[in-house]
Every structure is written in structure tokens, then in C-alpha cells.
Amino acid sequence: MDADRLSEVLDATYACLVRHGVRRTTMDDIASAMGVSRSAVYQYVRNKDDAFRKLAERLHAQALQRARQAAAQDAPDAHRIRGVLAAKHDLALQLIGDSPHTAELMDAKARLFAETCSTFTTELHALLTDLFTQAGTTDPARATEAADICLALVIGLETAPDSRRLLPRATDALITGLLQQNTTTVVTDPGPAGALTAPA
């Protein structure tokens, strides 16, 4: 299959999505956006649903690639974690900002996109868990929980006003707190007062 031609089909599918949404887009719309016949489009996608699935897969794969690049950087742990979260946030802002319809591609409950969204989130979660483990989170449950918290923060910010400005501040505060848990352990003083002390 000609990858460049498939890319053109998906570009045209996205243009139709921006204007019409998934339900109202037809194969004729996609063909018209490309300036080709409908039969020409069928050489690259089976039907409209297939075109939208492939489009969602492409956009999520691109975001995942950015997240993997951020995780692999020779940089402090907090910077790499922040980069992974930014990759997800940037995808959300692009899709939410382009049109009221494009956010459909992130709908994990939608029949067409559920698997793509679920796989993307699972991959991001694994990246974050690994990064927290590398940063010294020796308890696997704690590393998993840290990844959960980070993803919840980004998802919560995706539709917040001015989220692009808020994300760096919010992630810096959150990541700093989560990473500090790796070096500060609260223990019970066996002395008579039973006070809680933190090692120096």
C-alpha cells in the first residue's frame, strides 16, 4: 500500500471530520476532499469507519512517539515525566481546538475509537510507571499509582480554560511531590511518646 496516498486519504478524512463530524461524513465527502473518485479511496480504506479508525490510530501513534522520545531523553526524571504528559495534553488540545467534532477521536467510549484510546492510555501509563521506577520508586504499587495520578491530572486539565498555561505549573508541583515520596519515608518513633519522625 502506498503510504503517502494513505496519508492523503487520512488528511482528507480529518478535513471532513472538522467540517461534518464522524456521522455526517461520507465516503463521497472524503473523495471530494481529495479530488478523486470514491473508488480510488476504497483502494486505501475499506469504508468510512476504517478511515476514521486509521486516522485515530495515526494521531495517537504520533503522540505516543513524542511521549517515547520525551521518556528517552538524557534529562532529569521530572523533565522526562513532564514531556510524556505534555504529549498527551498537546494531542487533546489539538483535537479539542480544531473543531467541536475532532474531540470524538479521543472518546474512549466510542465504538470506533475505544481500542485506540485504551491502547494509547495503557502505553502512556507504562512509560510513566517505568519513569517513576527509574526515579527511585521501588514499590511497584507506588509507581503505578504515581502514573495514575499524573494521567488523571492531565485528563482533568484538557478541557480547563487556559490549560496550556496551567499544565506546566500543575505538573511541576505534582511531579515534585511524587518524586519526593521516593526519598522521604515517615516512620514511627518507638519512643514512649510514639511521635512520627522523618529521617534527615
CSV table of C-alpha atoms in Angstrom, one decimal:
chain,number,residue,atom,x,y,z
A,1,MET,CA,0.0,0.0,0.0
A,2,ASP,CA,1.2,3.5,-0.9
A,3,ALA,CA,1.8,5.1,2.5
A,4,ASP,CA,1.8,8.6,1.0
A,5,ARG,CA,-1.5,8.0,-0.7
A,6,LEU,CA,-3.0,6.6,2.5
A,7,SER,CA,-1.7,9.7,4.4
A,8,GLU,CA,-3.6,11.8,1.8
A,9,VAL,CA,-6.8,9.8,2.5
A,10,LEU,CA,-6.4,10.4,6.2
A,11,ASP,CA,-5.7,14.1,5.7
A,12,ALA,CA,-8.9,14.3,3.7
A,13,THR,CA,-10.8,12.3,6.4
A,14,TYR,CA,-9.6,14.8,9.0
A,15,ALA,CA,-10.7,17.8,6.9
A,16,CYS,CA,-14.1,16.2,6.6
A,17,LEU,CA,-14.2,15.4,10.3
A,18,VAL,CA,-13.5,19.1,11.1
A,19,ARG,CA,-16.4,20.2,9.0
A,20,HIS,CA,-19.0,17.5,9.4
A,21,GLY,CA,-18.2,15.1,12.3
A,22,VAL,CA,-18.0,11.3,12.0
A,23,ARG,CA,-21.7,10.6,11.5
A,24,ARG,CA,-22.3,13.1,8.7
A,25,THR,CA,-19.1,12.4,6.8
A,26,THR,CA,-19.5,10.1,3.8
A,27,MET,CA,-17.0,8.4,1.5
A,28,ASP,CA,-18.1,10.8,-1.2
A,29,ASP,CA,-17.0,13.7,1.1
A,30,ILE,CA,-13.6,12.1,1.6
A,31,ALA,CA,-13.2,11.5,-2.1
A,32,SER,CA,-14.2,15.1,-2.9
A,33,ALA,CA,-11.8,16.5,-0.4
A,34,MET,CA,-9.0,14.5,-2.1
A,35,GLY,CA,-10.2,15.4,-5.6
A,36,VAL,CA,-10.5,11.7,-6.6
A,37,SER,CA,-13.3,9.2,-7.2
A,38,ARG,CA,-14.8,7.2,-4.4
A,39,SER,CA,-13.4,4.0,-5.9
A,40,ALA,CA,-9.9,5.5,-5.6
A,41,VAL,CA,-10.4,6.0,-1.8
A,42,TYR,CA,-11.5,2.4,-1.4
A,43,GLN,CA,-8.1,1.3,-2.5
A,44,TYR,CA,-6.7,2.5,0.8
A,45,VAL,CA,-9.6,2.1,3.3
A,46,ARG,CA,-12.4,-0.4,3.5
A,47,ASN,CA,-15.1,2.1,4.4
A,48,LYS,CA,-15.7,5.3,6.3
A,49,ASP,CA,-15.3,3.6,9.7
A,50,ASP,CA,-12.0,2.2,8.6
A,51,ALA,CA,-10.8,5.7,7.5
A,52,PHE,CA,-11.7,7.2,10.9
A,53,ARG,CA,-10.1,4.3,12.8
A,54,LYS,CA,-6.9,4.7,10.8
A,55,LEU,CA,-7.0,8.4,11.4
A,56,ALA,CA,-7.3,8.0,15.2
A,57,GLU,CA,-4.5,5.4,15.2
A,58,ARG,CA,-2.2,7.8,13.3
A,59,LEU,CA,-2.8,10.7,15.6
A,60,HIS,CA,-2.4,8.6,18.7
A,61,ALA,CA,0.7,6.9,17.3
A,62,GLN,CA,2.3,10.3,16.6
A,63,ALA,CA,1.5,11.5,20.2
A,64,LEU,CA,2.9,8.2,21.6
A,65,GLN,CA,6.1,8.6,19.6
A,66,ARG,CA,6.5,12.1,21.1
A,67,ALA,CA,6.0,10.7,24.6
A,68,ARG,CA,8.5,7.9,24.0
A,69,GLN,CA,11.1,10.5,22.7
A,70,ALA,CA,10.5,12.5,25.9
A,71,ALA,CA,10.9,9.5,28.1
A,72,ALA,CA,14.2,8.5,26.4
A,73,GLN,CA,15.8,11.9,26.7
A,74,ASP,CA,19.0,12.3,28.7
A,75,ALA,CA,17.4,14.7,31.1
A,76,PRO,CA,16.3,14.8,34.8
A,77,ASP,CA,13.4,12.5,35.7
A,78,ALA,CA,10.9,15.3,36.3
A,79,HIS,CA,11.6,16.7,32.8
A,80,ARG,CA,11.1,13.4,31.1
A,81,ILE,CA,7.8,12.8,33.0
A,82,ARG,CA,6.6,16.2,32.1
A,83,GLY,CA,7.4,15.5,28.4
A,84,VAL,CA,5.3,12.4,28.4
A,85,LEU,CA,2.3,14.3,30.0
A,86,ALA,CA,2.8,17.1,27.5
A,87,ALA,CA,2.5,14.7,24.6
A,88,LYS,CA,-1.0,13.6,25.7
A,89,HIS,CA,-2.0,17.2,26.6
A,90,ASP,CA,-0.9,18.5,23.2
A,91,LEU,CA,-2.9,15.8,21.4
A,92,ALA,CA,-6.0,16.7,23.4
A,93,LEU,CA,-5.7,20.4,22.8
A,94,GLN,CA,-5.2,19.9,19.1
A,95,LEU,CA,-8.3,17.8,18.8
A,96,ILE,CA,-10.4,19.9,21.1
A,97,GLY,CA,-9.3,23.1,19.4
A,98,ASP,CA,-9.6,22.2,15.8
A,99,SER,CA,-13.4,21.7,15.8
A,100,PRO,CA,-16.2,20.6,18.0
A,101,HIS,CA,-16.1,17.3,16.1
A,102,THR,CA,-12.5,16.4,16.3
A,103,ALA,CA,-12.5,15.6,20.0
A,104,GLU,CA,-14.6,12.5,19.0
A,105,LEU,CA,-11.3,10.8,18.2
A,106,MET,CA,-10.4,10.8,21.9
A,107,ASP,CA,-13.7,9.3,23.0
A,108,ALA,CA,-12.7,6.0,24.7
A,109,LYS,CA,-16.4,5.1,24.9
A,110,ALA,CA,-17.0,5.5,21.1
A,111,ARG,CA,-17.2,2.2,19.3
A,112,LEU,CA,-14.7,3.3,16.6
A,113,PHE,CA,-12.0,4.7,18.9
A,114,ALA,CA,-12.3,2.7,22.2
A,115,GLU,CA,-9.5,0.3,21.4
A,116,THR,CA,-7.1,3.0,20.1
A,117,CYS,CA,-7.7,5.3,23.1
A,118,SER,CA,-7.3,2.4,25.5
A,119,THR,CA,-4.1,1.2,24.0
A,120,PHE,CA,-2.7,4.8,23.9
A,121,THR,CA,-3.5,5.3,27.6
A,122,THR,CA,-2.1,1.9,28.6
A,123,GLU,CA,1.2,2.7,26.7
A,124,LEU,CA,1.5,6.1,28.4
A,125,HIS,CA,0.8,4.6,31.8
A,126,ALA,CA,3.6,2.0,31.2
A,127,LEU,CA,6.0,4.8,30.2
A,128,LEU,CA,5.2,6.8,33.3
A,129,THR,CA,5.4,3.8,35.6
A,130,ASP,CA,8.8,3.0,34.2
A,131,LEU,CA,10.0,6.6,34.7
A,132,PHE,CA,8.9,6.7,38.3
A,133,THR,CA,10.6,3.3,38.8
A,134,GLN,CA,13.8,4.7,37.3
A,135,ALA,CA,13.5,7.8,39.6
A,136,GLY,CA,13.7,5.5,42.6
A,137,THR,CA,10.1,4.4,43.3
A,138,THR,CA,11.0,0.9,44.3
A,139,ASP,CA,7.4,-0.1,45.3
A,140,PRO,CA,5.7,-1.1,42.1
A,141,ALA,CA,2.3,-0.2,43.5
A,142,ARG,CA,3.5,3.3,44.3
A,143,ALA,CA,5.0,3.7,40.8
A,144,THR,CA,1.7,2.6,39.3
A,145,GLU,CA,-0.3,5.0,41.5
A,146,ALA,CA,2.0,7.9,40.6
A,147,ALA,CA,1.3,7.2,36.9
A,148,ASP,CA,-2.4,7.1,37.6
A,149,ILE,CA,-2.3,10.4,39.4
A,150,CYS,CA,-0.3,12.1,36.6
A,151,LEU,CA,-2.7,10.9,33.9
A,152,ALA,CA,-5.7,11.9,36.0
A,153,LEU,CA,-4.2,15.4,36.3
A,154,VAL,CA,-3.7,15.8,32.5
A,155,ILE,CA,-7.2,14.5,31.7
A,156,GLY,CA,-8.7,16.9,34.2
A,157,LEU,CA,-6.8,19.8,32.6
A,158,GLU,CA,-7.6,19.0,29.0
A,159,THR,CA,-10.9,21.0,29.0
A,160,ALA,CA,-9.9,23.5,31.6
A,161,PRO,CA,-9.7,27.2,30.5
A,162,ASP,CA,-6.1,28.2,29.9
A,163,SER,CA,-4.9,24.7,30.4
A,164,ARG,CA,-1.7,25.3,28.3
A,165,ARG,CA,-0.6,27.8,30.9
A,166,LEU,CA,-1.7,25.7,33.9
A,167,LEU,CA,-0.2,22.4,32.8
A,168,PRO,CA,3.5,23.2,33.5
A,169,ARG,CA,2.7,24.6,36.9
A,170,ALA,CA,0.4,21.8,37.9
A,171,THR,CA,2.7,19.0,36.6
A,172,ASP,CA,5.8,20.6,38.3
A,173,ALA,CA,4.0,20.7,41.6
A,174,LEU,CA,2.6,17.2,41.3
A,175,ILE,CA,5.8,15.5,40.0
A,176,THR,CA,7.9,17.2,42.6
A,177,GLY,CA,5.6,15.9,45.3
A,178,LEU,CA,5.5,12.4,43.9
A,179,LEU,CA,9.3,12.2,43.4
A,180,GLN,CA,9.9,13.5,47.0
A,181,GLN,CA,8.0,10.5,48.2
A,182,ASN,CA,10.9,8.4,47.0
A,183,THR,CA,13.3,10.0,49.4
A,184,THR,CA,11.1,10.8,52.4
A,185,THR,CA,9.7,8.0,54.4
A,186,VAL,CA,7.7,8.6,57.5
A,187,VAL,CA,8.5,6.1,60.3
A,188,THR,CA,7.0,5.6,63.8
A,189,ASP,CA,9.4,6.5,66.6
A,190,PRO,CA,9.4,3.6,69.1
A,191,GLY,CA,9.9,6.1,72.0
A,192,PRO,CA,7.3,6.5,74.7
A,193,ALA,CA,5.6,9.5,73.0
A,194,GLY,CA,5.0,7.5,69.8
A,195,ALA,CA,5.7,10.6,67.7
A,196,LEU,CA,6.1,10.4,64.0
A,197,THR,CA,9.5,11.4,62.7
A,198,ALA,CA,11.0,11.7,59.3
A,199,PRO,CA,14.7,10.7,58.8
A,200,ALA,CA,17.0,13.6,57.9
